[in-house]
Short mmCIF file of C-alpha atoms and ligand atoms in Angstrom, two decimals:
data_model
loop_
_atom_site.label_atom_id
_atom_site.label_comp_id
_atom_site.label_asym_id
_atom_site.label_seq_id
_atom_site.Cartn_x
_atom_site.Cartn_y
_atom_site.Cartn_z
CA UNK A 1 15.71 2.94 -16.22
CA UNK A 2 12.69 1.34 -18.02
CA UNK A 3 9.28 1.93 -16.13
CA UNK A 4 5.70 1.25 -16.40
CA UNK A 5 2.94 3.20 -15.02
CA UNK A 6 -0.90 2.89 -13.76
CA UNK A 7 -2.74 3.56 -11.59
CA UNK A 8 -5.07 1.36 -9.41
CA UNK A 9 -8.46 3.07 -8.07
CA UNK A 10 -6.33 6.48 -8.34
CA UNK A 11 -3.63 5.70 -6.62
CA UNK A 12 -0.35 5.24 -8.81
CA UNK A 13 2.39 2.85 -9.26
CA UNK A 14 5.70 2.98 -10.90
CA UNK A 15 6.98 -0.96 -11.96
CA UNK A 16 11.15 -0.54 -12.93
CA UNK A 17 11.13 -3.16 -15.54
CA UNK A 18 14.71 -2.65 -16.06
CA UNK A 19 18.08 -0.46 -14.28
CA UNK A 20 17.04 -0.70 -11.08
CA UNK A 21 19.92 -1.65 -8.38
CA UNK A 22 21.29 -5.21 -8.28
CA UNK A 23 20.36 -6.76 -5.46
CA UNK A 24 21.91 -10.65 -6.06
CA UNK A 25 19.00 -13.11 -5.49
CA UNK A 26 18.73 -14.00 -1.40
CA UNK A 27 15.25 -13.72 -0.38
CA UNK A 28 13.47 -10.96 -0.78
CA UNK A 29 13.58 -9.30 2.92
CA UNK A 30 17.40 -9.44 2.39
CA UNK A 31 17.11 -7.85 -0.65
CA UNK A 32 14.93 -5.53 0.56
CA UNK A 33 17.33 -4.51 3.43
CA UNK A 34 20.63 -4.46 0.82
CA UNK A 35 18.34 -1.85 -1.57
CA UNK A 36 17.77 0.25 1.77
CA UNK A 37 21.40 -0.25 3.43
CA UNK A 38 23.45 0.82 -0.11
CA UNK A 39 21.13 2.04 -3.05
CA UNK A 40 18.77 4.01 -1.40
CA UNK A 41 19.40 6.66 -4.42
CA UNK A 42 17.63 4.29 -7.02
CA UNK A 43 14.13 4.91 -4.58
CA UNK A 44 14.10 8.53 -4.71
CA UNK A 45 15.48 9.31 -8.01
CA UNK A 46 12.61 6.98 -9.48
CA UNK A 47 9.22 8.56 -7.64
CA UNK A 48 10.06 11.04 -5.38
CA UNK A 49 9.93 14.93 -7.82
CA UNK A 50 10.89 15.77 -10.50
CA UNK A 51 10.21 12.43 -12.08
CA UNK A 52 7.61 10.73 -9.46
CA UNK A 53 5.09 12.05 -6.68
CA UNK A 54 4.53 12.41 -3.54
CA UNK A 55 1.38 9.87 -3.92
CA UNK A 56 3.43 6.98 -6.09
CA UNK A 57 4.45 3.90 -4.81
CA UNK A 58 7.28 2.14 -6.99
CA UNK A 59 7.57 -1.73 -7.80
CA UNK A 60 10.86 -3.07 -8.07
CA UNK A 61 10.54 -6.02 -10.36
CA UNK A 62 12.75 -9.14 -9.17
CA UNK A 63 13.60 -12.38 -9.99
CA UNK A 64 11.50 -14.89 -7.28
CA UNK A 65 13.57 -17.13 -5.58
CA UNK A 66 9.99 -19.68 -5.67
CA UNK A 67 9.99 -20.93 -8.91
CA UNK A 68 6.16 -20.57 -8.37
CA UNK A 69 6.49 -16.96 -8.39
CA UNK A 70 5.64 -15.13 -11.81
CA UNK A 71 7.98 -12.35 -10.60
CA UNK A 72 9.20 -10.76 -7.18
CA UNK A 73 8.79 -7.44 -5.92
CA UNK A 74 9.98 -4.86 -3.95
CA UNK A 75 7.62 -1.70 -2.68
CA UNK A 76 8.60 1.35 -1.49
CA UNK A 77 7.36 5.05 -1.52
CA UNK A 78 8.68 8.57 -1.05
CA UNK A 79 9.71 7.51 2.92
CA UNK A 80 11.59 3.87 2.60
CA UNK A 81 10.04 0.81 1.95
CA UNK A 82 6.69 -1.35 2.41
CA UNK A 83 6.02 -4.56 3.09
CA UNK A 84 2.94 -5.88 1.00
CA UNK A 85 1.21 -3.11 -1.39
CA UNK A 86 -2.04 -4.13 -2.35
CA UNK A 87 -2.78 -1.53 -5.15
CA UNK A 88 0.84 -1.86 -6.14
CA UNK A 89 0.09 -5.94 -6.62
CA UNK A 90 -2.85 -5.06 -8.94
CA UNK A 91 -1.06 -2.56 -10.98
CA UNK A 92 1.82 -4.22 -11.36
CA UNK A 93 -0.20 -7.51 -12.42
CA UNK A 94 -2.07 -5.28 -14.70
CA UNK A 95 1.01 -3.91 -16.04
CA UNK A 96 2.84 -7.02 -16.69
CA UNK A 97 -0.29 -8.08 -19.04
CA UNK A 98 0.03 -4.94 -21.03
CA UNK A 99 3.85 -5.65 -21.76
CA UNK A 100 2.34 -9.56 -22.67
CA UNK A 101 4.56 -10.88 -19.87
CA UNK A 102 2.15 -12.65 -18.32
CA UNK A 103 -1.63 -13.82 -19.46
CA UNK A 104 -5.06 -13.43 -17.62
CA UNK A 105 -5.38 -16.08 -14.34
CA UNK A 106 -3.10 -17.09 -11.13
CA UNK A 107 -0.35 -15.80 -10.59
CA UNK A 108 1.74 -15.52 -7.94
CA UNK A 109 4.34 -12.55 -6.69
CA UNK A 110 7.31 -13.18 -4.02
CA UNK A 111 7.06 -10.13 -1.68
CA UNK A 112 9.45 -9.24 1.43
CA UNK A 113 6.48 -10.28 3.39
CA UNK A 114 5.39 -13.29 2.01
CA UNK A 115 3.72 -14.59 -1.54
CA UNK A 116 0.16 -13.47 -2.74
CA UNK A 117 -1.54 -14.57 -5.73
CA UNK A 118 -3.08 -12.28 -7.89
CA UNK A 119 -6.02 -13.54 -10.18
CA UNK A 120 -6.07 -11.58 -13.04
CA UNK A 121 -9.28 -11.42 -14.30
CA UNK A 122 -9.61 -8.90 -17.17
CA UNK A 123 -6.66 -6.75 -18.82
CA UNK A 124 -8.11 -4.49 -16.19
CA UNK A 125 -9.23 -6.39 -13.02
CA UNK A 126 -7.01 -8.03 -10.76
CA UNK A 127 -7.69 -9.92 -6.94
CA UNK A 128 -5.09 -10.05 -5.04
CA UNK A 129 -4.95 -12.89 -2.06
CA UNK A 130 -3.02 -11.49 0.84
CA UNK A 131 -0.54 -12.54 3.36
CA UNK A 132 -2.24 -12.94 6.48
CA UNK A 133 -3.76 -10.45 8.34
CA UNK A 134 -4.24 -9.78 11.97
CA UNK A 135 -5.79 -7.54 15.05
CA UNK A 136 -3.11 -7.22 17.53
CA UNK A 137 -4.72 -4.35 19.56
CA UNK A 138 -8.26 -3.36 20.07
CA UNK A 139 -9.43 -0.32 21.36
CA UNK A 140 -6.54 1.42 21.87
CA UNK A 141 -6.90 4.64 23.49
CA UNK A 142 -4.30 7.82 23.32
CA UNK A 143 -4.06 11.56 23.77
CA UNK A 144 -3.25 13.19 20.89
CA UNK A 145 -2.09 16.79 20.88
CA UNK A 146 -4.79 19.24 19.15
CA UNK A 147 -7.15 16.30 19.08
CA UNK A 148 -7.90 14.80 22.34
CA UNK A 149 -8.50 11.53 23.22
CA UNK A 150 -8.48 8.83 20.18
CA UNK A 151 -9.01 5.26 20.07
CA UNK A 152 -8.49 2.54 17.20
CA UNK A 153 -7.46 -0.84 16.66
CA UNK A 154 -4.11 -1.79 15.96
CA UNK A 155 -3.68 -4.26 12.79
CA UNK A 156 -0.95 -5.47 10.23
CA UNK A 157 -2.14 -6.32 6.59
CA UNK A 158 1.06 -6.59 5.59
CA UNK A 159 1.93 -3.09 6.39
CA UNK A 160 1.02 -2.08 10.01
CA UNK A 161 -2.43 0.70 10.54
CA UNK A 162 -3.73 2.06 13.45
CA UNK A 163 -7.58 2.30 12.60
CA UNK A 164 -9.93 4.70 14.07
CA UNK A 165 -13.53 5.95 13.52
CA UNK A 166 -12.36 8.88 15.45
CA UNK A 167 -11.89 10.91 12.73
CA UNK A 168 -12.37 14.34 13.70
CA UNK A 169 -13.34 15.39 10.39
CA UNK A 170 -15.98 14.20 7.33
CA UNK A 171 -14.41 11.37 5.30
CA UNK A 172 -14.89 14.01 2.64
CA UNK A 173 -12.22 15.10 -0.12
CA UNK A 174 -12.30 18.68 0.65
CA UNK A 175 -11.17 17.72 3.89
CA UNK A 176 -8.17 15.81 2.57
CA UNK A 177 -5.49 18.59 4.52
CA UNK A 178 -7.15 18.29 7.50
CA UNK A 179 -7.22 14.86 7.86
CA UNK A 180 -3.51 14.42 6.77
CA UNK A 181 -2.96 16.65 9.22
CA UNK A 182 -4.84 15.26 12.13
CA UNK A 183 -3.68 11.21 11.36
CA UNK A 184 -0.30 12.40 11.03
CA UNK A 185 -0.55 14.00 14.75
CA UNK A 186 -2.11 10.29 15.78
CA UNK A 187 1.40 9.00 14.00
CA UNK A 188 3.37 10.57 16.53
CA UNK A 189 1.22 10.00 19.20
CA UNK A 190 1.55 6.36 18.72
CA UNK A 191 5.30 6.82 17.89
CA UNK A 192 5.81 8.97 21.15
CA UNK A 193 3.70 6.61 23.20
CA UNK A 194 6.18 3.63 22.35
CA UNK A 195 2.98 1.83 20.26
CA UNK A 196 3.70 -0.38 17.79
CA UNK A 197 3.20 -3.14 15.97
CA UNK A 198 4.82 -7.26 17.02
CA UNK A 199 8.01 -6.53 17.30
CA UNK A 200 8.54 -3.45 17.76
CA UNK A 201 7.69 -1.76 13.98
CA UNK A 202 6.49 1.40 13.77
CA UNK A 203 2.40 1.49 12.70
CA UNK A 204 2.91 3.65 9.53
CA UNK A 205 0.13 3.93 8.24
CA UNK A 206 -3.31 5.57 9.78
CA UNK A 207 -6.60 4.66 8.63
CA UNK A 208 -9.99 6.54 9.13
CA UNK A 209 -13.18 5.21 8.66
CA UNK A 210 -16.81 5.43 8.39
CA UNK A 211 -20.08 4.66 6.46
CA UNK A 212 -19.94 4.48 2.91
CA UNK A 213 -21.52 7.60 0.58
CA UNK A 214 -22.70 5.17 -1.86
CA UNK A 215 -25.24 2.84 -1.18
CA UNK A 216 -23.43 0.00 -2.60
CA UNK A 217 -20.36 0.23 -0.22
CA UNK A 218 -20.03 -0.80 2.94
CA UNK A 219 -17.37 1.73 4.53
CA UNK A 220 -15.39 4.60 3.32
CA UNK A 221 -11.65 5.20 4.34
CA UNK A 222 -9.16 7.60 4.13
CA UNK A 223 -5.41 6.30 4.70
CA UNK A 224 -2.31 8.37 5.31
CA UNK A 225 0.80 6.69 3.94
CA UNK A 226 4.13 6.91 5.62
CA UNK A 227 5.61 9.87 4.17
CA UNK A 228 2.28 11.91 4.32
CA UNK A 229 0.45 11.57 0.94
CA UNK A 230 -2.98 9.92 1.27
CA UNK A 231 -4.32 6.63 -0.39
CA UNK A 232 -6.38 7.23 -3.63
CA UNK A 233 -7.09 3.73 -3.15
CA UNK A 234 -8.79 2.22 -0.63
CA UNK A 235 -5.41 0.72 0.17
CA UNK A 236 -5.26 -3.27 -0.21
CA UNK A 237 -3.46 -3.93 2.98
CA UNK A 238 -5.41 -1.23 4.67
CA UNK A 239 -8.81 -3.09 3.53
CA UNK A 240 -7.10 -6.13 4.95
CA UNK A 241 -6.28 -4.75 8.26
CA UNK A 242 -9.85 -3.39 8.14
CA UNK A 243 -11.38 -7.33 7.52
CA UNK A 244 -9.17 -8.47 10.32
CA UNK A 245 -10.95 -6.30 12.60
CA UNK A 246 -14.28 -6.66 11.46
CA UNK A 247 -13.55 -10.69 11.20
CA UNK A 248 -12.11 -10.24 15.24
CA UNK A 249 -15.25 -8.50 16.28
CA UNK A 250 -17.43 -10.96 14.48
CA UNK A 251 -18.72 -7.72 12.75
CA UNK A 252 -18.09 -9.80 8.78
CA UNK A 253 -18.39 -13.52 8.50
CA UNK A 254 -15.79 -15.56 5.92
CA UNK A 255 -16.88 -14.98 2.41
CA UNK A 256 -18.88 -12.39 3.17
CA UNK A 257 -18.46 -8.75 0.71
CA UNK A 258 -16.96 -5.47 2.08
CA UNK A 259 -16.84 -2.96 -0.28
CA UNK A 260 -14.56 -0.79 1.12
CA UNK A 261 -14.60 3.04 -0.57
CA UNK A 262 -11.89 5.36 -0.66
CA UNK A 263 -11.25 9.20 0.45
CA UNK A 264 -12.15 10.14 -3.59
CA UNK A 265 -14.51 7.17 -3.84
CA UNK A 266 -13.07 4.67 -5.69
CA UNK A 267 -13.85 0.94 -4.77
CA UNK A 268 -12.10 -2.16 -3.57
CA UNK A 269 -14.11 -5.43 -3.16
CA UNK A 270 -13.10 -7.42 -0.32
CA UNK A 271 -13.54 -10.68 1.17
CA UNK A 272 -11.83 -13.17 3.93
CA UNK A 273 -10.91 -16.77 4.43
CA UNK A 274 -10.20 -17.60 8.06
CA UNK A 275 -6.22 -18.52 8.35
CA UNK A 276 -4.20 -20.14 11.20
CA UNK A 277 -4.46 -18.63 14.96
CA UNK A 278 -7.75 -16.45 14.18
CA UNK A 279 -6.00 -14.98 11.19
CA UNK A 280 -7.85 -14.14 8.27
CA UNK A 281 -6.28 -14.55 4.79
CA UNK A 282 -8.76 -11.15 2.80
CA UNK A 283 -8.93 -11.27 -0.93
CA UNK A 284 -9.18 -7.48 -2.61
CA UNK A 285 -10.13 -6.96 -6.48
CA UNK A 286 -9.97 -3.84 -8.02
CA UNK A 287 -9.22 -2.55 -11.36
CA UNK A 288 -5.86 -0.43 -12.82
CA UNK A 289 -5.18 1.24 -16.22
CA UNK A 290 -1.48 1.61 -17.66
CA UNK A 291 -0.96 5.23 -17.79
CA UNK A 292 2.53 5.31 -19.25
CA UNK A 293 5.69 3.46 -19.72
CA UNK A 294 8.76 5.74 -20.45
CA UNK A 295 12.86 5.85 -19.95
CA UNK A 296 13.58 7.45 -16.82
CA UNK A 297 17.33 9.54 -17.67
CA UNK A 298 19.70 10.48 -14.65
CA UNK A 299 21.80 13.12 -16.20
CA UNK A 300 25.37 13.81 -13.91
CA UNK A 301 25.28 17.28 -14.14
CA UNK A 302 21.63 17.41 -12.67
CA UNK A 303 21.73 18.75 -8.98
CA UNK A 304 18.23 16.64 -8.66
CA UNK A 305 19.07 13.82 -10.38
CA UNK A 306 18.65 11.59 -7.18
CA UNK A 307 15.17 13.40 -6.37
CA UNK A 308 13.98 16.17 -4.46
CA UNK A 309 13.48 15.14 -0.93
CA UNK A 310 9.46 15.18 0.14
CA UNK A 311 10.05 17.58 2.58
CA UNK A 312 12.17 19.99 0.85
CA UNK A 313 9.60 20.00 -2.47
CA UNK A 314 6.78 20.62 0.26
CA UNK A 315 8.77 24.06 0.98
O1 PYC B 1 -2.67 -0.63 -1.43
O2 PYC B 1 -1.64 -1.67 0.20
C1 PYC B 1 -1.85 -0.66 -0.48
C2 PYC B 1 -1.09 0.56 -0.20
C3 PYC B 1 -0.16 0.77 0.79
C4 PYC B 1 0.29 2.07 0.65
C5 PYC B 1 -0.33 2.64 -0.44
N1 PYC B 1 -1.17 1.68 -0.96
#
């Protein structure tokens, strides 16, 4: 398996450029389900230990069934599989400039979710339009064991967050554990409360915030991903669900900045359109470096060659 890496803001991504499952070329929600359903294998042998992390997010690299489509792409982490992935967009776009496969400008990538364009700006700088993003709850409340009573906003920005700015800790690194800890309790909370997003999907993804440390930001989040590692990123979609709420509240006019910080203080700059039905189409730049590109080997005899579970590396 041929892969390149980087890392956008911190957080990483893994692009398979080449021996990743084959899929056939329906669209890619189909595919998405068929890579789930019978080569499930592929996703943990490729960024789950000993060859990934906990923290990476892998990018499948597909054929797009739009011929406007520079390429299409499948996400997924150390738990299953994501819709949209914002930082994943920009280091993949970032990536595919490296390797000379595409140039700087507009391009755009054929997600399970629906197309974004990415406007590559520099070898290093990449803004990423979004699918559209929406509120669908406000001020959800909820009783959350060892925490009390919590309340947030549900959104999707092409993943689905619950967003509070209940955190019960500092957005502060050295308080990374305890925050994992306490927005993975709100996770099951929501999950044992029957909350979701439309449709029934589980909201995967829980996203603290507050001011900004820097006086040139706007917010600060921190973001834990479905199978428990945090964002090192602000997290594109999460910064989209984020400007849906602000946009609902009338709390950020169209056009308007965000700079949204992460839990380690890297930066996203972010900015909305409004879309159809008082949805808001959010534009997020930020900048990733290639940080490797390597073979990935699978040897038979290797009791881990498919990956080591999350929970069973955790101990
Ligand atoms: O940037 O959208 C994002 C993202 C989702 C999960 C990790 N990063």
């Amino acid at each position: 398996m041929q892969v390149i890496d980087s890392h956008t803001e911190g957080e990483p991504t893994r692009l398979i450029l080449s021996g990743g499952p084959d899929l056939g070329g329906g669209p890619l929600a189909e595919r998405r389900k068929i890579f789930a359903r019978d080569h499930d294998r592929f996703r943990t042998a490729s960024i789950c230990e000993p060859r990934g992390s906990d923290a990476m997010v892998g990018a499948l690299l597909c054929d797009a069934t739009d011929a406007t489509c520079a390429a299409g792409m499948i996400f997924f982490n150390n738990a299953g599989y994501l819709g949209m992935c914002g930082h994943a967009s920009i280091g993949a776009a970032v990536s595919l400039h490296h390797l000379g496969r595409i140039g700087l400008g507009l391009h755009r990538f054929e997600t399970p979710v629906g197309i974004v364009s990415v406007m590559l700006s520099d070898p290093h700088t990449a803004t990423i339009e979004n699918v559209a993003s929406f509120r669908l709850h406000e001020g959800i409340s909820l009783s959350v064991p060892g925490l009390g009573r919590v309340s947030g906003d549900v959104a999707w920005g092409g993943n689905w967050f619950f967003l509070s700015a209940d955190s019960p800790y500092a957005l502060e690194s050295r308080n990374i554990p305890s925050l994992s800890s306490a927005a993975s309790a709100i996770k099951d909370a929501l999950g044992a409360k029957g909350i979701t997003g439309s449709d029934g999907a589980a909201i995967d993804h829980i996203e603290f915030f507050g001011p900004a440390s820097s006086a040139e930001a706007h917010g600060r989040n921190f973001v834990l991903c479905p199978g428990g590692a945090y964002d090192r990123s602000p997290c594109g979609t999460g910064t989209s669900a984020k400007l849906a709420c602000l946009a609902a509240s009338g709390d950020l006019e169209p056009d308007e900045v965000w700079i949204q910080e992460s839990i380690i203080g890297s930066r996203f700059s972010a900015q909305y359109k409004r879309g159809e039905n008082g949805q808001v189409i959010s534009s997020i730049t930020g900048r990733a470096f290639v940080c490797g590109q390597s073979s990935l080997y699978f040897d038979s005899e290797d009791p881990f060659a498919d990956g080591i579970p999350s929970a069973l590396a955790e101990g």
